[in-house]
DNA sequence: GCAAGGATATCG
DNA sequence: GATATCCTTGCA
């Protein structure tokens, strides 16, 4: 369990940064369905990114969960991070595997899920989780309201890692971060 | 600065 | 069926 501290919004086929920019396809199909459903996709061949489908059925939209501040299950998160890091690589010597495990073991708790790919790794998510109802209290993966949601300060910035210099969808401030969190994505210098 | 995986969308 | 690209990450 953890607290979501960074997200990005994607909405509509006109949003050229969205997977829905080509219309409905096999991959993005759930984005066109009812809200509250998980959409997990693979980027760069090794990172599974978790999204929450939003907007009523027919309107393709989703919110990418970019960073989580771990609260419970720290040990399992480290294990899942190590498993992911050592199984998603084709060429990895035994020495490098050990080094990777040690690096993850030494990570500060607040950095275990500090990025969209790291959220997927820490929670052991794969594209097979697409379709899970995140609003069902009985679901193995679910969203819950933060008790102190009303007092949290949020900043808005442009979205990360999207192309199209000078295009309107690039500068739109649709990335939201919990102010003051030490678990947001990116290198320390940029936080 | 760039290489590391694999799925995907878009061509032949 | 081939290939450029991708909502990333960590190391050279």
JSON list of C-alpha atoms (C1' of nucleotides) in Angstrom, two decimals:
[
{"chain": "A", "resi": 1, "resn": "UNK", "atom": "CA", "xyz": [0.00, 0.00, 0.00]},
{"chain": "A", "resi": 2, "resn": "UNK", "atom": "CA", "xyz": [1.14, 3.51, -0.71]},
{"chain": "A", "resi": 3, "resn": "UNK", "atom": "CA", "xyz": [0.04, 7.04, -1.34]},
{"chain": "A", "resi": 4, "resn": "UNK", "atom": "CA", "xyz": [-0.16, 8.32, -4.90]},
{"chain": "A", "resi": 5, "resn": "UNK", "atom": "CA", "xyz": [1.96, 11.47, -5.07]},
{"chain": "A", "resi": 6, "resn": "UNK", "atom": "CA", "xyz": [2.30, 12.08, -8.82]},
{"chain": "A", "resi": 7, "resn": "UNK", "atom": "CA", "xyz": [-0.08, 11.57, -11.75]},
{"chain": "A", "resi": 8, "resn": "UNK", "atom": "CA", "xyz": [-0.63, 12.67, -15.34]},
{"chain": "A", "resi": 9, "resn": "UNK", "atom": "CA", "xyz": [-3.92, 13.10, -17.18]},
{"chain": "A", "resi": 10, "resn": "UNK", "atom": "CA", "xyz": [-4.61, 12.01, -20.75]},
{"chain": "A", "resi": 11, "resn": "UNK", "atom": "CA", "xyz": [-7.95, 12.68, -22.42]},
{"chain": "A", "resi": 12, "resn": "UNK", "atom": "CA", "xyz": [-9.51, 12.30, -25.82]},
{"chain": "A", "resi": 13, "resn": "UNK", "atom": "CA", "xyz": [-8.29, 11.24, -29.26]},
{"chain": "A", "resi": 14, "resn": "UNK", "atom": "CA", "xyz": [-7.18, 14.83, -29.93]},
{"chain": "A", "resi": 15, "resn": "UNK", "atom": "CA", "xyz": [-4.61, 14.55, -27.12]},
{"chain": "A", "resi": 16, "resn": "UNK", "atom": "CA", "xyz": [-1.58, 13.59, -29.22]},
{"chain": "A", "resi": 17, "resn": "UNK", "atom": "CA", "xyz": [0.28, 12.38, -26.12]},
{"chain": "A", "resi": 18, "resn": "UNK", "atom": "CA", "xyz": [-2.44, 9.82, -25.40]},
{"chain": "A", "resi": 19, "resn": "UNK", "atom": "CA", "xyz": [-2.52, 6.21, -26.53]},
{"chain": "A", "resi": 20, "resn": "UNK", "atom": "CA", "xyz": [-5.98, 7.04, -27.87]},
{"chain": "A", "resi": 21, "resn": "UNK", "atom": "CA", "xyz": [-4.51, 9.37, -30.50]},
{"chain": "A", "resi": 22, "resn": "UNK", "atom": "CA", "xyz": [-4.90, 6.65, -33.19]},
{"chain": "A", "resi": 23, "resn": "UNK", "atom": "CA", "xyz": [-8.43, 5.81, -32.12]},
{"chain": "A", "resi": 24, "resn": "UNK", "atom": "CA", "xyz": [-9.51, 2.56, -30.47]},
{"chain": "A", "resi": 25, "resn": "UNK", "atom": "CA", "xyz": [-7.00, -0.29, -30.81]},
{"chain": "A", "resi": 26, "resn": "UNK", "atom": "CA", "xyz": [-6.42, -3.62, -29.12]},
{"chain": "A", "resi": 27, "resn": "UNK", "atom": "CA", "xyz": [-4.07, -2.09, -26.59]},
{"chain": "A", "resi": 28, "resn": "UNK", "atom": "CA", "xyz": [-6.07, 0.95, -25.51]},
{"chain": "A", "resi": 29, "resn": "UNK", "atom": "CA", "xyz": [-9.52, -0.64, -25.66]},
{"chain": "A", "resi": 30, "resn": "UNK", "atom": "CA", "xyz": [-10.22, -0.27, -21.90]},
{"chain": "A", "resi": 31, "resn": "UNK", "atom": "CA", "xyz": [-9.68, 3.50, -22.20]},
{"chain": "A", "resi": 32, "resn": "UNK", "atom": "CA", "xyz": [-12.98, 3.57, -24.09]},
{"chain": "A", "resi": 33, "resn": "UNK", "atom": "CA", "xyz": [-14.79, 1.62, -21.38]},
{"chain": "A", "resi": 34, "resn": "UNK", "atom": "CA", "xyz": [-16.21, 2.62, -18.00]},
{"chain": "A", "resi": 35, "resn": "UNK", "atom": "CA", "xyz": [-14.05, 4.57, -15.50]},
{"chain": "A", "resi": 36, "resn": "UNK", "atom": "CA", "xyz": [-12.29, 3.14, -12.46]},
{"chain": "A", "resi": 37, "resn": "UNK", "atom": "CA", "xyz": [-10.63, 0.33, -14.43]},
{"chain": "A", "resi": 38, "resn": "UNK", "atom": "CA", "xyz": [-6.89, -0.37, -14.58]},
{"chain": "A", "resi": 39, "resn": "UNK", "atom": "CA", "xyz": [-5.00, 0.13, -17.85]},
{"chain": "A", "resi": 40, "resn": "UNK", "atom": "CA", "xyz": [-1.45, -1.27, -17.68]},
{"chain": "A", "resi": 41, "resn": "UNK", "atom": "CA", "xyz": [0.85, -0.94, -20.68]},
{"chain": "A", "resi": 42, "resn": "UNK", "atom": "CA", "xyz": [4.48, -1.80, -21.37]},
{"chain": "A", "resi": 43, "resn": "UNK", "atom": "CA", "xyz": [6.90, 0.97, -22.38]},
{"chain": "A", "resi": 44, "resn": "UNK", "atom": "CA", "xyz": [10.46, 0.65, -23.64]},
{"chain": "A", "resi": 45, "resn": "UNK", "atom": "CA", "xyz": [10.16, -3.11, -23.48]},
{"chain": "A", "resi": 46, "resn": "UNK", "atom": "CA", "xyz": [10.58, -3.34, -19.72]},
{"chain": "A", "resi": 47, "resn": "UNK", "atom": "CA", "xyz": [8.40, -1.00, -17.70]},
{"chain": "A", "resi": 48, "resn": "UNK", "atom": "CA", "xyz": [4.75, -1.63, -16.89]},
{"chain": "A", "resi": 49, "resn": "UNK", "atom": "CA", "xyz": [2.85, 1.61, -16.28]},
{"chain": "A", "resi": 50, "resn": "UNK", "atom": "CA", "xyz": [-0.40, 1.77, -14.31]},
{"chain": "A", "resi": 51, "resn": "UNK", "atom": "CA", "xyz": [-3.24, 4.01, -15.44]},
{"chain": "A", "resi": 52, "resn": "UNK", "atom": "CA", "xyz": [-6.73, 4.57, -14.07]},
{"chain": "A", "resi": 53, "resn": "UNK", "atom": "CA", "xyz": [-9.41, 4.88, -16.74]},
{"chain": "A", "resi": 54, "resn": "UNK", "atom": "CA", "xyz": [-11.48, 8.03, -16.29]},
{"chain": "A", "resi": 55, "resn": "UNK", "atom": "CA", "xyz": [-14.50, 9.64, -17.98]},
{"chain": "A", "resi": 56, "resn": "UNK", "atom": "CA", "xyz": [-17.68, 7.79, -18.97]},
{"chain": "A", "resi": 57, "resn": "UNK", "atom": "CA", "xyz": [-17.59, 4.93, -21.49]},
{"chain": "A", "resi": 58, "resn": "UNK", "atom": "CA", "xyz": [-17.00, 6.25, -25.01]},
{"chain": "A", "resi": 59, "resn": "UNK", "atom": "CA", "xyz": [-14.59, 9.00, -23.95]},
{"chain": "A", "resi": 60, "resn": "UNK", "atom": "CA", "xyz": [-11.02, 7.63, -24.02]},
{"chain": "A", "resi": 61, "resn": "UNK", "atom": "CA", "xyz": [-9.18, 8.99, -20.98]},
{"chain": "A", "resi": 62, "resn": "UNK", "atom": "CA", "xyz": [-6.87, 7.80, -18.23]},
{"chain": "A", "resi": 63, "resn": "UNK", "atom": "CA", "xyz": [-4.66, 9.01, -15.41]},
{"chain": "A", "resi": 64, "resn": "UNK", "atom": "CA", "xyz": [-1.11, 7.65, -15.32]},
{"chain": "A", "resi": 65, "resn": "UNK", "atom": "CA", "xyz": [0.11, 6.87, -11.79]},
{"chain": "A", "resi": 66, "resn": "UNK", "atom": "CA", "xyz": [3.66, 8.24, -11.94]},
{"chain": "A", "resi": 67, "resn": "UNK", "atom": "CA", "xyz": [4.81, 7.87, -8.33]},
{"chain": "A", "resi": 68, "resn": "UNK", "atom": "CA", "xyz": [3.75, 6.31, -5.03]},
{"chain": "A", "resi": 69, "resn": "UNK", "atom": "CA", "xyz": [5.02, 6.90, -1.51]},
{"chain": "A", "resi": 70, "resn": "UNK", "atom": "CA", "xyz": [5.25, 3.42, 0.10]},
{"chain": "A", "resi": 71, "resn": "UNK", "atom": "CA", "xyz": [3.28, 2.95, 3.31]},
{"chain": "A", "resi": 72, "resn": "UNK", "atom": "CA", "xyz": [2.94, -0.80, 3.85]},
{"chain": "A", "resi": 73, "resn": "UNK", "atom": "CA", "xyz": [4.60, -3.88, 2.33]},
{"chain": "A", "resi": 74, "resn": "UNK", "atom": "CA", "xyz": [8.03, -2.31, 1.94]},
{"chain": "A", "resi": 75, "resn": "UNK", "atom": "CA", "xyz": [9.78, -5.70, 1.95]},
{"chain": "A", "resi": 76, "resn": "UNK", "atom": "CA", "xyz": [7.56, -7.18, -0.78]},
{"chain": "A", "resi": 77, "resn": "UNK", "atom": "CA", "xyz": [8.05, -4.01, -2.84]},
{"chain": "A", "resi": 78, "resn": "UNK", "atom": "CA", "xyz": [11.82, -4.43, -2.70]},
{"chain": "A", "resi": 79, "resn": "UNK", "atom": "CA", "xyz": [11.46, -8.10, -3.66]},
{"chain": "A", "resi": 80, "resn": "UNK", "atom": "CA", "xyz": [9.25, -7.24, -6.62]},
{"chain": "A", "resi": 81, "resn": "UNK", "atom": "CA", "xyz": [11.69, -4.52, -7.69]},
{"chain": "A", "resi": 82, "resn": "UNK", "atom": "CA", "xyz": [14.57, -7.03, -7.62]},
{"chain": "A", "resi": 83, "resn": "UNK", "atom": "CA", "xyz": [12.58, -9.70, -9.43]},
{"chain": "A", "resi": 84, "resn": "UNK", "atom": "CA", "xyz": [11.63, -7.25, -12.15]},
{"chain": "A", "resi": 85, "resn": "UNK", "atom": "CA", "xyz": [15.13, -5.84, -12.49]},
{"chain": "A", "resi": 86, "resn": "UNK", "atom": "CA", "xyz": [16.70, -9.27, -12.83]},
{"chain": "A", "resi": 87, "resn": "UNK", "atom": "CA", "xyz": [14.16, -10.92, -15.12]},
{"chain": "A", "resi": 88, "resn": "UNK", "atom": "CA", "xyz": [13.51, -8.15, -17.62]},
{"chain": "A", "resi": 89, "resn": "UNK", "atom": "CA", "xyz": [17.11, -8.15, -18.82]},
{"chain": "A", "resi": 90, "resn": "UNK", "atom": "CA", "xyz": [18.38, -10.52, -21.45]},
{"chain": "A", "resi": 91, "resn": "UNK", "atom": "CA", "xyz": [22.06, -9.92, -20.86]},
{"chain": "A", "resi": 92, "resn": "UNK", "atom": "CA", "xyz": [22.84, -9.68, -17.17]},
{"chain": "A", "resi": 93, "resn": "UNK", "atom": "CA", "xyz": [25.79, -11.40, -15.53]},
{"chain": "A", "resi": 94, "resn": "UNK", "atom": "CA", "xyz": [25.50, -12.97, -12.08]},
{"chain": "A", "resi": 95, "resn": "UNK", "atom": "CA", "xyz": [27.68, -10.19, -10.71]},
{"chain": "A", "resi": 96, "resn": "UNK", "atom": "CA", "xyz": [25.41, -7.51, -12.15]},
{"chain": "A", "resi": 97, "resn": "UNK", "atom": "CA", "xyz": [22.34, -9.30, -10.77]},
{"chain": "A", "resi": 98, "resn": "UNK", "atom": "CA", "xyz": [23.82, -9.25, -7.28]},
{"chain": "A", "resi": 99, "resn": "UNK", "atom": "CA", "xyz": [24.82, -5.60, -7.65]},
{"chain": "A", "resi": 100, "resn": "UNK", "atom": "CA", "xyz": [21.30, -4.72, -8.78]},
{"chain": "A", "resi": 101, "resn": "UNK", "atom": "CA", "xyz": [19.76, -6.53, -5.80]},
{"chain": "A", "resi": 102, "resn": "UNK", "atom": "CA", "xyz": [22.10, -4.72, -3.42]},
{"chain": "A", "resi": 103, "resn": "UNK", "atom": "CA", "xyz": [21.34, -1.37, -5.01]},
{"chain": "A", "resi": 104, "resn": "UNK", "atom": "CA", "xyz": [17.59, -1.92, -4.56]},
{"chain": "A", "resi": 105, "resn": "UNK", "atom": "CA", "xyz": [18.06, -3.21, -1.00]},
{"chain": "A", "resi": 106, "resn": "UNK", "atom": "CA", "xyz": [19.85, 0.03, -0.15]},
{"chain": "A", "resi": 107, "resn": "UNK", "atom": "CA", "xyz": [17.23, 2.34, -1.69]},
{"chain": "A", "resi": 108, "resn": "UNK", "atom": "CA", "xyz": [15.45, 4.68, 0.71]},
{"chain": "A", "resi": 109, "resn": "UNK", "atom": "CA", "xyz": [11.84, 3.57, 1.26]},
{"chain": "A", "resi": 110, "resn": "UNK", "atom": "CA", "xyz": [10.50, 6.77, -0.30]},
{"chain": "A", "resi": 111, "resn": "UNK", "atom": "CA", "xyz": [12.29, 6.00, -3.60]},
{"chain": "A", "resi": 112, "resn": "UNK", "atom": "CA", "xyz": [10.92, 2.47, -4.13]},
{"chain": "A", "resi": 113, "resn": "UNK", "atom": "CA", "xyz": [8.08, 3.58, -6.42]},
{"chain": "A", "resi": 114, "resn": "UNK", "atom": "CA", "xyz": [9.27, 7.05, -7.44]},
{"chain": "A", "resi": 115, "resn": "UNK", "atom": "CA", "xyz": [8.50, 6.81, -11.17]},
{"chain": "A", "resi": 116, "resn": "UNK", "atom": "CA", "xyz": [5.84, 5.25, -13.44]},
{"chain": "A", "resi": 117, "resn": "UNK", "atom": "CA", "xyz": [7.96, 2.21, -14.31]},
{"chain": "A", "resi": 118, "resn": "UNK", "atom": "CA", "xyz": [8.96, 1.83, -10.69]},
{"chain": "A", "resi": 119, "resn": "UNK", "atom": "CA", "xyz": [5.33, 1.86, -9.51]},
{"chain": "A", "resi": 120, "resn": "UNK", "atom": "CA", "xyz": [4.63, -1.09, -11.79]},
{"chain": "A", "resi": 121, "resn": "UNK", "atom": "CA", "xyz": [7.75, -2.89, -10.60]},
{"chain": "A", "resi": 122, "resn": "UNK", "atom": "CA", "xyz": [7.18, -2.27, -6.87]},
{"chain": "A", "resi": 123, "resn": "UNK", "atom": "CA", "xyz": [3.58, -3.49, -7.07]},
{"chain": "A", "resi": 124, "resn": "UNK", "atom": "CA", "xyz": [4.41, -6.43, -9.34]},
{"chain": "A", "resi": 125, "resn": "UNK", "atom": "CA", "xyz": [2.11, -5.24, -12.10]},
{"chain": "A", "resi": 126, "resn": "UNK", "atom": "CA", "xyz": [2.02, -6.49, -15.69]},
{"chain": "A", "resi": 127, "resn": "UNK", "atom": "CA", "xyz": [-0.25, -5.81, -18.62]},
{"chain": "A", "resi": 128, "resn": "UNK", "atom": "CA", "xyz": [-2.33, -8.76, -17.38]},
{"chain": "A", "resi": 129, "resn": "UNK", "atom": "CA", "xyz": [-3.71, -6.41, -14.71]},
{"chain": "A", "resi": 130, "resn": "UNK", "atom": "CA", "xyz": [-5.49, -4.38, -17.37]},
{"chain": "A", "resi": 131, "resn": "UNK", "atom": "CA", "xyz": [-9.23, -4.56, -16.75]},
{"chain": "A", "resi": 132, "resn": "UNK", "atom": "CA", "xyz": [-9.09, -4.89, -12.96]},
{"chain": "A", "resi": 133, "resn": "UNK", "atom": "CA", "xyz": [-11.76, -2.82, -11.18]},
{"chain": "A", "resi": 134, "resn": "UNK", "atom": "CA", "xyz": [-9.82, -0.40, -8.97]},
{"chain": "A", "resi": 135, "resn": "UNK", "atom": "CA", "xyz": [-12.96, 0.81, -7.24]},
{"chain": "A", "resi": 136, "resn": "UNK", "atom": "CA", "xyz": [-14.12, -2.61, -6.02]},
{"chain": "A", "resi": 137, "resn": "UNK", "atom": "CA", "xyz": [-13.23, -2.92, -2.30]},
{"chain": "A", "resi": 138, "resn": "UNK", "atom": "CA", "xyz": [-12.70, -6.65, -2.90]},
{"chain": "A", "resi": 139, "resn": "UNK", "atom": "CA", "xyz": [-10.22, -6.14, -5.71]},
{"chain": "A", "resi": 140, "resn": "UNK", "atom": "CA", "xyz": [-6.58, -7.19, -5.19]},
{"chain": "A", "resi": 141, "resn": "UNK", "atom": "CA", "xyz": [-5.55, -3.80, -6.60]},
{"chain": "A", "resi": 142, "resn": "UNK", "atom": "CA", "xyz": [-7.66, -0.86, -5.59]},
{"chain": "A", "resi": 143, "resn": "UNK", "atom": "CA", "xyz": [-7.86, 2.89, -4.99]},
{"chain": "A", "resi": 144, "resn": "UNK", "atom": "CA", "xyz": [-8.81, 4.30, -1.63]},
{"chain": "A", "resi": 145, "resn": "UNK", "atom": "CA", "xyz": [-9.34, 7.90, -0.59]},
{"chain": "A", "resi": 146, "resn": "UNK", "atom": "CA", "xyz": [-6.55, 9.45, 1.47]},
{"chain": "A", "resi": 147, "resn": "UNK", "atom": "CA", "xyz": [-7.88, 10.45, 4.91]},
{"chain": "A", "resi": 148, "resn": "UNK", "atom": "CA", "xyz": [-6.12, 13.82, 4.64]},
{"chain": "A", "resi": 149, "resn": "UNK", "atom": "CA", "xyz": [-6.89, 14.45, 0.97]},
{"chain": "A", "resi": 150, "resn": "UNK", "atom": "CA", "xyz": [-8.48, 17.83, 1.69]},
{"chain": "A", "resi": 151, "resn": "UNK", "atom": "CA", "xyz": [-5.31, 19.26, 3.22]},
{"chain": "A", "resi": 152, "resn": "UNK", "atom": "CA", "xyz": [-2.84, 18.06, 0.57]},
{"chain": "A", "resi": 153, "resn": "UNK", "atom": "CA", "xyz": [-1.14, 20.76, -1.53]},
{"chain": "A", "resi": 154, "resn": "UNK", "atom": "CA", "xyz": [-0.85, 19.93, -5.23]},
{"chain": "A", "resi": 155, "resn": "UNK", "atom": "CA", "xyz": [1.24, 21.54, -7.97]},
{"chain": "A", "resi": 156, "resn": "UNK", "atom": "CA", "xyz": [0.55, 21.28, -11.71]},
{"chain": "A", "resi": 157, "resn": "UNK", "atom": "CA", "xyz": [3.33, 21.02, -14.34]},
{"chain": "A", "resi": 158, "resn": "UNK", "atom": "CA", "xyz": [3.62, 19.96, -18.00]},
{"chain": "A", "resi": 159, "resn": "UNK", "atom": "CA", "xyz": [3.61, 16.22, -18.65]},
{"chain": "A", "resi": 160, "resn": "UNK", "atom": "CA", "xyz": [6.88, 14.29, -18.84]},
{"chain": "A", "resi": 161, "resn": "UNK", "atom": "CA", "xyz": [8.40, 12.44, -21.78]},
{"chain": "A", "resi": 162, "resn": "UNK", "atom": "CA", "xyz": [5.99, 13.44, -24.51]},
{"chain": "A", "resi": 163, "resn": "UNK", "atom": "CA", "xyz": [7.07, 14.73, -27.91]},
{"chain": "A", "resi": 164, "resn": "UNK", "atom": "CA", "xyz": [5.95, 17.40, -30.35]},
{"chain": "A", "resi": 165, "resn": "UNK", "atom": "CA", "xyz": [7.88, 20.62, -29.71]},
{"chain": "A", "resi": 166, "resn": "UNK", "atom": "CA", "xyz": [5.67, 23.66, -29.77]},
{"chain": "A", "resi": 167, "resn": "UNK", "atom": "CA", "xyz": [2.48, 21.61, -29.87]},
{"chain": "A", "resi": 168, "resn": "UNK", "atom": "CA", "xyz": [-0.32, 22.53, -27.44]},
{"chain": "A", "resi": 169, "resn": "UNK", "atom": "CA", "xyz": [-0.56, 19.09, -25.79]},
{"chain": "A", "resi": 170, "resn": "UNK", "atom": "CA", "xyz": [3.07, 19.33, -24.71]},
{"chain": "A", "resi": 171, "resn": "UNK", "atom": "CA", "xyz": [2.75, 22.46, -22.58]},
{"chain": "A", "resi": 172, "resn": "UNK", "atom": "CA", "xyz": [-0.58, 21.56, -21.00]},
{"chain": "A", "resi": 173, "resn": "UNK", "atom": "CA", "xyz": [-0.08, 21.42, -17.19]},
{"chain": "A", "resi": 174, "resn": "UNK", "atom": "CA", "xyz": [-1.63, 17.99, -16.73]},
{"chain": "A", "resi": 175, "resn": "UNK", "atom": "CA", "xyz": [1.00, 16.50, -14.43]},
{"chain": "A", "resi": 176, "resn": "UNK", "atom": "CA", "xyz": [0.08, 16.82, -10.78]},
{"chain": "A", "resi": 177, "resn": "UNK", "atom": "CA", "xyz": [2.42, 16.32, -7.83]},
{"chain": "A", "resi": 178, "resn": "UNK", "atom": "CA", "xyz": [1.89, 16.37, -4.08]},
{"chain": "A", "resi": 179, "resn": "UNK", "atom": "CA", "xyz": [3.95, 19.31, -2.92]},
{"chain": "A", "resi": 180, "resn": "UNK", "atom": "CA", "xyz": [6.78, 18.44, -0.56]},
{"chain": "A", "resi": 181, "resn": "UNK", "atom": "CA", "xyz": [6.72, 14.69, -1.24]},
{"chain": "A", "resi": 182, "resn": "UNK", "atom": "CA", "xyz": [10.11, 13.00, -1.40]},
{"chain": "A", "resi": 183, "resn": "UNK", "atom": "CA", "xyz": [8.67, 10.23, -3.57]},
{"chain": "A", "resi": 184, "resn": "UNK", "atom": "CA", "xyz": [8.06, 12.07, -6.82]},
{"chain": "A", "resi": 185, "resn": "UNK", "atom": "CA", "xyz": [9.86, 10.98, -9.99]},
{"chain": "A", "resi": 186, "resn": "UNK", "atom": "CA", "xyz": [13.14, 12.23, -11.38]},
{"chain": "A", "resi": 187, "resn": "UNK", "atom": "CA", "xyz": [16.66, 12.85, -10.08]},
{"chain": "A", "resi": 188, "resn": "UNK", "atom": "CA", "xyz": [17.05, 14.69, -6.78]},
{"chain": "A", "resi": 189, "resn": "UNK", "atom": "CA", "xyz": [18.37, 17.80, -8.52]},
{"chain": "A", "resi": 190, "resn": "UNK", "atom": "CA", "xyz": [15.17, 18.15, -10.50]},
{"chain": "A", "resi": 191, "resn": "UNK", "atom": "CA", "xyz": [12.95, 17.89, -7.42]},
{"chain": "B", "resi": 1, "resn": "DG", "atom": "C1'", "xyz": [24.70, 10.82, -23.65]},
{"chain": "B", "resi": 2, "resn": "DC", "atom": "C1'", "xyz": [22.73, 6.49, -24.55]},
{"chain": "B", "resi": 3, "resn": "DA", "atom": "C1'", "xyz": [21.63, 1.47, -24.41]},
{"chain": "B", "resi": 4, "resn": "DA", "atom": "C1'", "xyz": [18.46, -1.89, -22.72]},
{"chain": "B", "resi": 5, "resn": "DG", "atom": "C1'", "xyz": [13.41, -5.15, -24.08]},
{"chain": "B", "resi": 6, "resn": "DG", "atom": "C1'", "xyz": [9.27, -5.91, -26.33]},
{"chain": "B", "resi": 7, "resn": "DA", "atom": "C1'", "xyz": [4.77, -4.55, -27.89]},
{"chain": "B", "resi": 8, "resn": "DT", "atom": "C1'", "xyz": [2.50, -1.64, -31.09]},
{"chain": "B", "resi": 9, "resn": "DA", "atom": "C1'", "xyz": [1.14, 1.03, -35.04]},
{"chain": "B", "resi": 10, "resn": "DT", "atom": "C1'", "xyz": [2.06, 1.59, -39.58]},
{"chain": "B", "resi": 11, "resn": "DC", "atom": "C1'", "xyz": [3.74, 0.80, -43.40]},
{"chain": "B", "resi": 12, "resn": "DG", "atom": "C1'", "xyz": [5.27, -2.91, -47.40]},
{"chain": "C", "resi": 1, "resn": "DG", "atom": "C1'", "xyz": [6.42, -9.53, -42.28]},
{"chain": "C", "resi": 2, "resn": "DA", "atom": "C1'", "xyz": [9.81, -5.60, -41.41]},
{"chain": "C", "resi": 3, "resn": "DT", "atom": "C1'", "xyz": [10.73, -1.41, -38.64]},
{"chain": "C", "resi": 4, "resn": "DA", "atom": "C1'", "xyz": [10.54, 3.15, -36.25]},
{"chain": "C", "resi": 5, "resn": "DT", "atom": "C1'", "xyz": [8.70, 4.46, -32.13]},
{"chain": "C", "resi": 6, "resn": "DC", "atom": "C1'", "xyz": [7.45, 4.48, -27.40]},
{"chain": "C", "resi": 7, "resn": "DC", "atom": "C1'", "xyz": [3.47, 8.17, -21.09]},
{"chain": "C", "resi": 8, "resn": "DT", "atom": "C1'", "xyz": [11.47, 4.99, -18.73]},
{"chain": "C", "resi": 9, "resn": "DT", "atom": "C1'", "xyz": [15.43, 4.10, -16.13]},
{"chain": "C", "resi": 10, "resn": "DG", "atom": "C1'", "xyz": [20.15, 3.85, -14.68]},
{"chain": "C", "resi": 11, "resn": "DC", "atom": "C1'", "xyz": [24.64, 3.69, -15.96]},
{"chain": "C", "resi": 12, "resn": "DA", "atom": "C1'", "xyz": [28.71, 5.18, -19.15]}
]
